[in-house]
């Protein structure tokens, strides 16, 4: 009897389930997810907008080296034009100074005083016995067959500075790099494997000319630790080093003489 009643009860349950009359399990709410969706959508929209603005209508992975090369070339032309304009203005100043010096004694005296300092200041071309040093990158080699890195195969800023400092220490009276007169205020910098000097860029081989006693200059080069290390790299990686004693010439300094800071020697 109990079995029959139980069966009847189960039959009722099955019929109610088939008819969809049983109570459904309440669905669990996920408040974190419902809040996170709008935030994620907003962040994605901001990212897309920023990317589009940065790209400016161009592909972000676009090769922009041609644009950079053109920019560099444009700047070089601007610098060259400014240098020509500056040279013209210097010529006009000198011409007017000479005109005034013909009738103004104080100006004439100052002009003579300045003329006497031009050579020591590096504003006149000089010639005489000296030494020429050339530094060059190594020839391209198959790096799969060698342990040399790209840095091992190029002339660095420190290499040029080592030669320049050694020549000054050896008593150089005047010096030029890449046929540009250098002074005590000149800075030698390298950008990659190019040389930056007085706002102009030069590619190797780098030629350094110094006027002075050739024997003393060569002795100073031989005693320089930096030059010795470069010569070791010449043997290891076929970098270029050439040292010649002969009669040389260095040009006059032609760049700006403006000083950013100075101190009075004591």
mmCIF file of C-alpha atoms in Angstrom:
data_model
loop_
_atom_site.group_PDB
_atom_site.id
_atom_site.type_symbol
_atom_site.label_atom_id
_atom_site.label_comp_id
_atom_site.label_asym_id
_atom_site.label_seq_id
_atom_site.Cartn_x
_atom_site.Cartn_y
_atom_site.Cartn_z
ATOM 1 C CA UNK A 1 0.000 0.000 0.000
ATOM 2 C CA UNK A 2 2.795 2.344 0.849
ATOM 3 C CA UNK A 3 4.577 1.403 -2.365
ATOM 4 C CA UNK A 4 1.459 2.138 -4.417
ATOM 5 C CA UNK A 5 0.989 5.480 -2.716
ATOM 6 C CA UNK A 6 4.698 6.285 -3.235
ATOM 7 C CA UNK A 7 4.458 5.376 -6.889
ATOM 8 C CA UNK A 8 1.393 7.555 -7.246
ATOM 9 C CA UNK A 9 3.259 10.448 -5.648
ATOM 10 C CA UNK A 10 6.201 10.048 -8.011
ATOM 11 C CA UNK A 11 3.854 9.873 -10.966
ATOM 12 C CA UNK A 12 2.354 13.187 -9.878
ATOM 13 C CA UNK A 13 5.829 14.685 -9.616
ATOM 14 C CA UNK A 14 6.739 13.476 -13.088
ATOM 15 C CA UNK A 15 3.536 14.833 -14.582
ATOM 16 C CA UNK A 16 4.067 18.220 -12.935
ATOM 17 C CA UNK A 17 7.643 18.282 -14.212
ATOM 18 C CA UNK A 18 6.491 17.466 -17.734
ATOM 19 C CA UNK A 19 3.939 20.253 -17.518
ATOM 20 C CA UNK A 20 6.604 22.743 -16.293
ATOM 21 C CA UNK A 21 4.826 23.306 -12.999
ATOM 22 C CA UNK A 22 7.764 22.510 -10.701
ATOM 23 C CA UNK A 23 9.465 25.520 -9.084
ATOM 24 C CA UNK A 24 12.728 26.469 -10.836
ATOM 25 C CA UNK A 25 16.019 26.853 -9.028
ATOM 26 C CA UNK A 26 16.682 30.576 -8.569
ATOM 27 C CA UNK A 27 19.523 31.833 -10.878
ATOM 28 C CA UNK A 28 22.554 33.136 -9.037
ATOM 29 C CA UNK A 29 23.383 36.786 -9.816
ATOM 30 C CA UNK A 30 26.946 37.831 -10.543
ATOM 31 C CA UNK A 31 27.212 41.480 -9.629
ATOM 32 C CA UNK A 32 30.991 41.630 -10.282
ATOM 33 C CA UNK A 33 30.666 40.466 -13.876
ATOM 34 C CA UNK A 34 27.753 42.806 -14.650
ATOM 35 C CA UNK A 35 29.841 45.764 -13.421
ATOM 36 C CA UNK A 36 33.059 44.629 -15.109
ATOM 37 C CA UNK A 37 31.641 44.372 -18.626
ATOM 38 C CA UNK A 38 31.018 48.137 -19.065
ATOM 39 C CA UNK A 39 34.433 48.930 -17.582
ATOM 40 C CA UNK A 40 36.222 46.562 -19.978
ATOM 41 C CA UNK A 41 34.267 47.960 -22.909
ATOM 42 C CA UNK A 42 35.178 51.523 -21.916
ATOM 43 C CA UNK A 43 38.870 50.645 -21.553
ATOM 44 C CA UNK A 44 38.881 48.932 -24.944
ATOM 45 C CA UNK A 45 37.295 51.979 -26.544
ATOM 46 C CA UNK A 46 39.899 54.275 -24.973
ATOM 47 C CA UNK A 47 42.702 52.010 -26.211
ATOM 48 C CA UNK A 48 41.364 51.993 -29.764
ATOM 49 C CA UNK A 49 40.951 55.781 -29.745
ATOM 50 C CA UNK A 50 44.497 56.335 -28.441
ATOM 51 C CA UNK A 51 45.945 53.955 -31.029
ATOM 52 C CA UNK A 52 44.116 55.685 -33.865
ATOM 53 C CA UNK A 53 45.281 59.111 -32.690
ATOM 54 C CA UNK A 54 48.897 57.982 -32.345
ATOM 55 C CA UNK A 55 48.933 56.303 -35.729
ATOM 56 C CA UNK A 56 47.559 59.416 -37.416
ATOM 57 C CA UNK A 57 46.076 57.376 -40.209
ATOM 58 C CA UNK A 58 49.267 55.377 -40.837
ATOM 59 C CA UNK A 59 50.268 51.846 -39.939
ATOM 60 C CA UNK A 60 52.058 51.660 -36.601
ATOM 61 C CA UNK A 61 54.475 49.059 -37.963
ATOM 62 C CA UNK A 62 55.277 51.126 -41.037
ATOM 63 C CA UNK A 63 58.996 51.460 -41.773
ATOM 64 C CA UNK A 64 59.730 55.134 -41.114
ATOM 65 C CA UNK A 65 63.418 55.059 -41.892
ATOM 66 C CA UNK A 66 62.927 56.904 -45.220
ATOM 67 C CA UNK A 67 61.090 59.673 -43.321
ATOM 68 C CA UNK A 68 63.906 59.860 -40.761
ATOM 69 C CA UNK A 69 66.544 60.011 -43.495
ATOM 70 C CA UNK A 70 64.645 62.823 -45.190
ATOM 71 C CA UNK A 71 64.361 64.692 -41.886
ATOM 72 C CA UNK A 72 68.114 64.395 -41.337
ATOM 73 C CA UNK A 73 68.812 65.613 -44.863
ATOM 74 C CA UNK A 74 66.472 68.579 -44.405
ATOM 75 C CA UNK A 75 68.222 69.540 -41.174
ATOM 76 C CA UNK A 76 71.611 69.303 -42.872
ATOM 77 C CA UNK A 77 70.469 71.675 -45.577
ATOM 78 C CA UNK A 78 69.161 74.092 -42.950
ATOM 79 C CA UNK A 79 72.460 73.973 -41.055
ATOM 80 C CA UNK A 80 74.420 74.520 -44.267
ATOM 81 C CA UNK A 81 72.236 77.493 -45.166
ATOM 82 C CA UNK A 82 72.696 78.965 -41.679
ATOM 83 C CA UNK A 83 76.463 78.528 -41.918
ATOM 84 C CA UNK A 84 76.558 80.340 -45.265
ATOM 85 C CA UNK A 85 74.475 83.153 -43.805
ATOM 86 C CA UNK A 86 76.768 83.369 -40.761
ATOM 87 C CA UNK A 87 79.858 83.501 -42.995
ATOM 88 C CA UNK A 88 78.309 86.344 -44.977
ATOM 89 C CA UNK A 89 77.535 88.284 -41.810
ATOM 90 C CA UNK A 90 81.045 87.757 -40.447
ATOM 91 C CA UNK A 91 82.435 89.110 -43.686
ATOM 92 C CA UNK A 92 80.240 92.195 -43.434
ATOM 93 C CA UNK A 93 81.289 92.789 -39.819
ATOM 94 C CA UNK A 94 84.954 92.479 -40.737
ATOM 95 C CA UNK A 95 84.536 94.837 -43.684
ATOM 96 C CA UNK A 96 82.802 97.493 -41.604
ATOM 97 C CA UNK A 97 85.384 97.117 -38.833
ATOM 98 C CA UNK A 98 88.180 97.705 -41.320
ATOM 99 C CA UNK A 99 86.374 100.774 -42.616
ATOM 100 C CA UNK A 100 85.972 102.226 -39.136
ATOM 101 C CA UNK A 101 89.546 101.371 -38.198
ATOM 102 C CA UNK A 102 90.753 103.696 -40.947
ATOM 103 C CA UNK A 103 89.373 106.732 -39.108
ATOM 104 C CA UNK A 104 89.044 105.592 -35.485
ATOM 105 C CA UNK A 105 92.306 105.057 -33.579
ATOM 106 C CA UNK A 106 90.834 103.031 -30.630
ATOM 107 C CA UNK A 107 89.168 100.601 -33.037
ATOM 108 C CA UNK A 108 92.427 100.289 -34.966
ATOM 109 C CA UNK A 109 94.299 99.462 -31.766
ATOM 110 C CA UNK A 110 91.799 96.787 -30.779
ATOM 111 C CA UNK A 111 91.891 95.350 -34.276
ATOM 112 C CA UNK A 112 95.673 95.037 -34.133
ATOM 113 C CA UNK A 113 95.401 93.423 -30.700
ATOM 114 C CA UNK A 114 92.901 90.863 -32.020
ATOM 115 C CA UNK A 115 95.046 90.129 -35.076
ATOM 116 C CA UNK A 116 97.943 89.241 -32.787
ATOM 117 C CA UNK A 117 95.817 86.608 -31.030
ATOM 118 C CA UNK A 118 94.282 84.958 -34.105
ATOM 119 C CA UNK A 119 96.984 82.328 -34.521
ATOM 120 C CA UNK A 120 96.999 81.262 -30.885
ATOM 121 C CA UNK A 121 93.200 81.133 -30.912
ATOM 122 C CA UNK A 122 93.167 78.881 -33.977
ATOM 123 C CA UNK A 123 91.697 81.364 -36.451
ATOM 124 C CA UNK A 124 94.516 81.075 -38.983
ATOM 125 C CA UNK A 125 95.535 78.103 -41.112
ATOM 126 C CA UNK A 126 98.867 76.521 -40.177
ATOM 127 C CA UNK A 127 101.294 74.160 -41.846
ATOM 128 C CA UNK A 128 104.403 72.298 -40.775
ATOM 129 C CA UNK A 129 105.765 68.914 -39.719
ATOM 130 C CA UNK A 130 103.306 66.644 -37.955
ATOM 131 C CA UNK A 131 101.482 63.350 -37.832
ATOM 132 C CA UNK A 132 98.335 62.042 -39.532
ATOM 133 C CA UNK A 133 96.308 59.218 -37.962
ATOM 134 C CA UNK A 134 93.430 57.433 -39.715
ATOM 135 C CA UNK A 135 90.939 55.202 -37.882
ATOM 136 C CA UNK A 136 88.559 53.018 -39.841
ATOM 137 C CA UNK A 137 85.863 50.411 -39.238
ATOM 138 C CA UNK A 138 86.615 46.767 -39.886
ATOM 139 C CA UNK A 139 85.407 45.177 -43.132
ATOM 140 C CA UNK A 140 82.103 43.332 -42.878
ATOM 141 C CA UNK A 141 82.662 39.725 -41.904
ATOM 142 C CA UNK A 142 80.475 36.657 -41.590
ATOM 143 C CA UNK A 143 79.526 36.864 -37.921
ATOM 144 C CA UNK A 144 78.308 33.270 -37.987
ATOM 145 C CA UNK A 145 81.954 32.320 -38.407
ATOM 146 C CA UNK A 146 83.301 34.766 -35.812
ATOM 147 C CA UNK A 147 82.686 35.734 -32.192
ATOM 148 C CA UNK A 148 82.933 39.459 -33.060
ATOM 149 C CA UNK A 149 79.942 41.698 -32.340
ATOM 150 C CA UNK A 150 78.947 44.842 -34.218
ATOM 151 C CA UNK A 151 80.570 46.953 -31.487
ATOM 152 C CA UNK A 152 83.870 45.187 -32.061
ATOM 153 C CA UNK A 153 83.941 46.184 -35.724
ATOM 154 C CA UNK A 154 83.491 49.970 -35.525
ATOM 155 C CA UNK A 155 85.486 52.957 -34.316
ATOM 156 C CA UNK A 156 84.063 54.372 -31.093
ATOM 157 C CA UNK A 157 84.093 57.826 -29.543
ATOM 158 C CA UNK A 158 86.671 56.703 -26.988
ATOM 159 C CA UNK A 159 89.032 55.586 -29.763
ATOM 160 C CA UNK A 160 88.986 59.006 -31.429
ATOM 161 C CA UNK A 161 89.349 60.754 -28.080
ATOM 162 C CA UNK A 162 92.321 58.545 -27.169
ATOM 163 C CA UNK A 163 94.187 59.616 -30.307
ATOM 164 C CA UNK A 164 93.283 63.298 -29.874
ATOM 165 C CA UNK A 165 94.310 63.351 -26.204
ATOM 166 C CA UNK A 166 97.571 61.557 -26.971
ATOM 167 C CA UNK A 167 98.461 64.090 -29.668
ATOM 168 C CA UNK A 168 97.710 67.033 -27.362
ATOM 169 C CA UNK A 169 99.804 65.378 -24.667
ATOM 170 C CA UNK A 170 102.606 64.941 -27.213
ATOM 171 C CA UNK A 171 102.809 68.695 -27.737
ATOM 172 C CA UNK A 172 100.564 69.230 -30.765
ATOM 173 C CA UNK A 173 100.459 72.913 -31.712
ATOM 174 C CA UNK A 174 97.333 72.640 -33.851
ATOM 175 C CA UNK A 175 94.956 69.861 -34.826
ATOM 176 C CA UNK A 176 92.129 69.040 -37.201
ATOM 177 C CA UNK A 177 89.647 66.180 -37.459
ATOM 178 C CA UNK A 178 88.130 65.462 -40.867
ATOM 179 C CA UNK A 179 89.764 68.712 -42.058
ATOM 180 C CA UNK A 180 87.915 70.697 -39.366
ATOM 181 C CA UNK A 181 90.049 72.702 -36.951
ATOM 182 C CA UNK A 182 89.524 71.640 -33.351
ATOM 183 C CA UNK A 183 90.173 73.768 -30.298
ATOM 184 C CA UNK A 184 90.302 73.089 -26.585
ATOM 185 C CA UNK A 185 86.533 73.746 -26.516
ATOM 186 C CA UNK A 186 85.776 71.228 -29.301
ATOM 187 C CA UNK A 187 83.797 68.137 -28.294
ATOM 188 C CA UNK A 188 84.186 64.821 -30.086
ATOM 189 C CA UNK A 189 81.066 62.657 -30.040
ATOM 190 C CA UNK A 190 80.019 59.540 -31.926
ATOM 191 C CA UNK A 191 76.484 58.617 -32.957
ATOM 192 C CA UNK A 192 76.558 54.965 -33.934
ATOM 193 C CA UNK A 193 79.571 54.649 -36.215
ATOM 194 C CA UNK A 194 79.471 58.309 -37.295
ATOM 195 C CA UNK A 195 81.361 61.258 -35.833
ATOM 196 C CA UNK A 196 79.557 64.403 -34.673
ATOM 197 C CA UNK A 197 81.812 67.459 -34.670
ATOM 198 C CA UNK A 198 80.641 71.089 -34.482
ATOM 199 C CA UNK A 199 77.135 70.103 -35.566
ATOM 200 C CA UNK A 200 78.243 68.132 -38.622
ATOM 201 C CA UNK A 201 78.249 64.365 -39.109
ATOM 202 C CA UNK A 202 81.173 62.447 -40.613
ATOM 203 C CA UNK A 203 81.560 58.809 -41.596
ATOM 204 C CA UNK A 204 84.718 56.715 -41.232
ATOM 205 C CA UNK A 205 87.571 56.627 -41.960
ATOM 206 C CA UNK A 206 88.287 59.353 -39.397
ATOM 207 C CA UNK A 207 91.363 61.437 -40.250
ATOM 208 C CA UNK A 208 93.184 63.294 -37.450
ATOM 209 C CA UNK A 209 96.026 65.695 -38.308
ATOM 210 C CA UNK A 210 98.336 67.325 -35.758
ATOM 211 C CA UNK A 211 101.193 69.797 -36.221
ATOM 212 C CA UNK A 212 104.174 69.309 -33.943
ATOM 213 C CA UNK A 213 107.371 67.346 -33.476
ATOM 214 C CA UNK A 214 106.638 64.045 -35.261
ATOM 215 C CA UNK A 215 108.869 62.003 -32.953
ATOM 216 C CA UNK A 216 107.209 63.387 -29.813
ATOM 217 C CA UNK A 217 103.723 62.918 -31.245
ATOM 218 C CA UNK A 218 104.390 59.304 -32.238
ATOM 219 C CA UNK A 219 105.930 58.590 -28.853
ATOM 220 C CA UNK A 220 102.788 59.953 -27.181
ATOM 221 C CA UNK A 221 100.612 57.734 -29.369
ATOM 222 C CA UNK A 222 102.714 54.684 -28.500
ATOM 223 C CA UNK A 223 102.442 55.468 -24.783
ATOM 224 C CA UNK A 224 98.654 55.953 -24.788
ATOM 225 C CA UNK A 225 96.687 53.113 -23.179
ATOM 226 C CA UNK A 226 93.585 53.915 -25.257
ATOM 227 C CA UNK A 227 95.536 53.864 -28.516
ATOM 228 C CA UNK A 228 97.191 50.584 -27.521
ATOM 229 C CA UNK A 229 93.802 48.983 -26.890
ATOM 230 C CA UNK A 230 92.603 50.113 -30.310
ATOM 231 C CA UNK A 231 95.709 48.640 -31.929
ATOM 232 C CA UNK A 232 94.932 45.349 -30.185
ATOM 233 C CA UNK A 233 91.459 45.466 -31.747
ATOM 234 C CA UNK A 234 93.124 46.131 -35.109
ATOM 235 C CA UNK A 235 94.935 42.813 -34.778
ATOM 236 C CA UNK A 236 91.857 40.966 -33.538
ATOM 237 C CA UNK A 237 89.101 42.389 -35.752
ATOM 238 C CA UNK A 238 90.929 44.006 -38.703
ATOM 239 C CA UNK A 239 90.028 47.568 -37.718
ATOM 240 C CA UNK A 240 91.957 50.240 -39.614
ATOM 241 C CA UNK A 241 94.839 52.183 -38.065
ATOM 242 C CA UNK A 242 97.297 54.192 -40.126
ATOM 243 C CA UNK A 243 99.929 56.552 -38.702
ATOM 244 C CA UNK A 244 102.070 58.775 -40.939
ATOM 245 C CA UNK A 245 104.668 61.476 -40.217
ATOM 246 C CA UNK A 246 104.927 64.182 -42.889
ATOM 247 C CA UNK A 247 104.445 67.869 -43.605
ATOM 248 C CA UNK A 248 100.786 68.620 -42.852
ATOM 249 C CA UNK A 249 98.343 71.514 -42.893
ATOM 250 C CA UNK A 250 95.379 72.332 -40.688
ATOM 251 C CA UNK A 251 92.696 74.871 -41.659
ATOM 252 C CA UNK A 252 91.568 77.878 -39.655
ATOM 253 C CA UNK A 253 88.696 77.527 -37.215
ATOM 254 C CA UNK A 254 85.515 78.709 -38.941
ATOM 255 C CA UNK A 255 82.685 77.801 -36.588
ATOM 256 C CA UNK A 256 80.952 79.807 -33.897
ATOM 257 C CA UNK A 257 83.117 81.139 -31.101
ATOM 258 C CA UNK A 258 80.284 81.727 -28.657
ATOM 259 C CA UNK A 259 81.028 80.434 -25.147
ATOM 260 C CA UNK A 260 78.310 79.098 -22.857
ATOM 261 C CA UNK A 261 80.436 79.389 -19.729
ATOM 262 C CA UNK A 262 83.922 80.472 -18.765
ATOM 263 C CA UNK A 263 86.065 80.992 -15.689
ATOM 264 C CA UNK A 264 88.995 83.311 -15.060
ATOM 265 C CA UNK A 265 92.236 81.360 -14.539
ATOM 266 C CA UNK A 266 93.970 81.979 -11.216
#
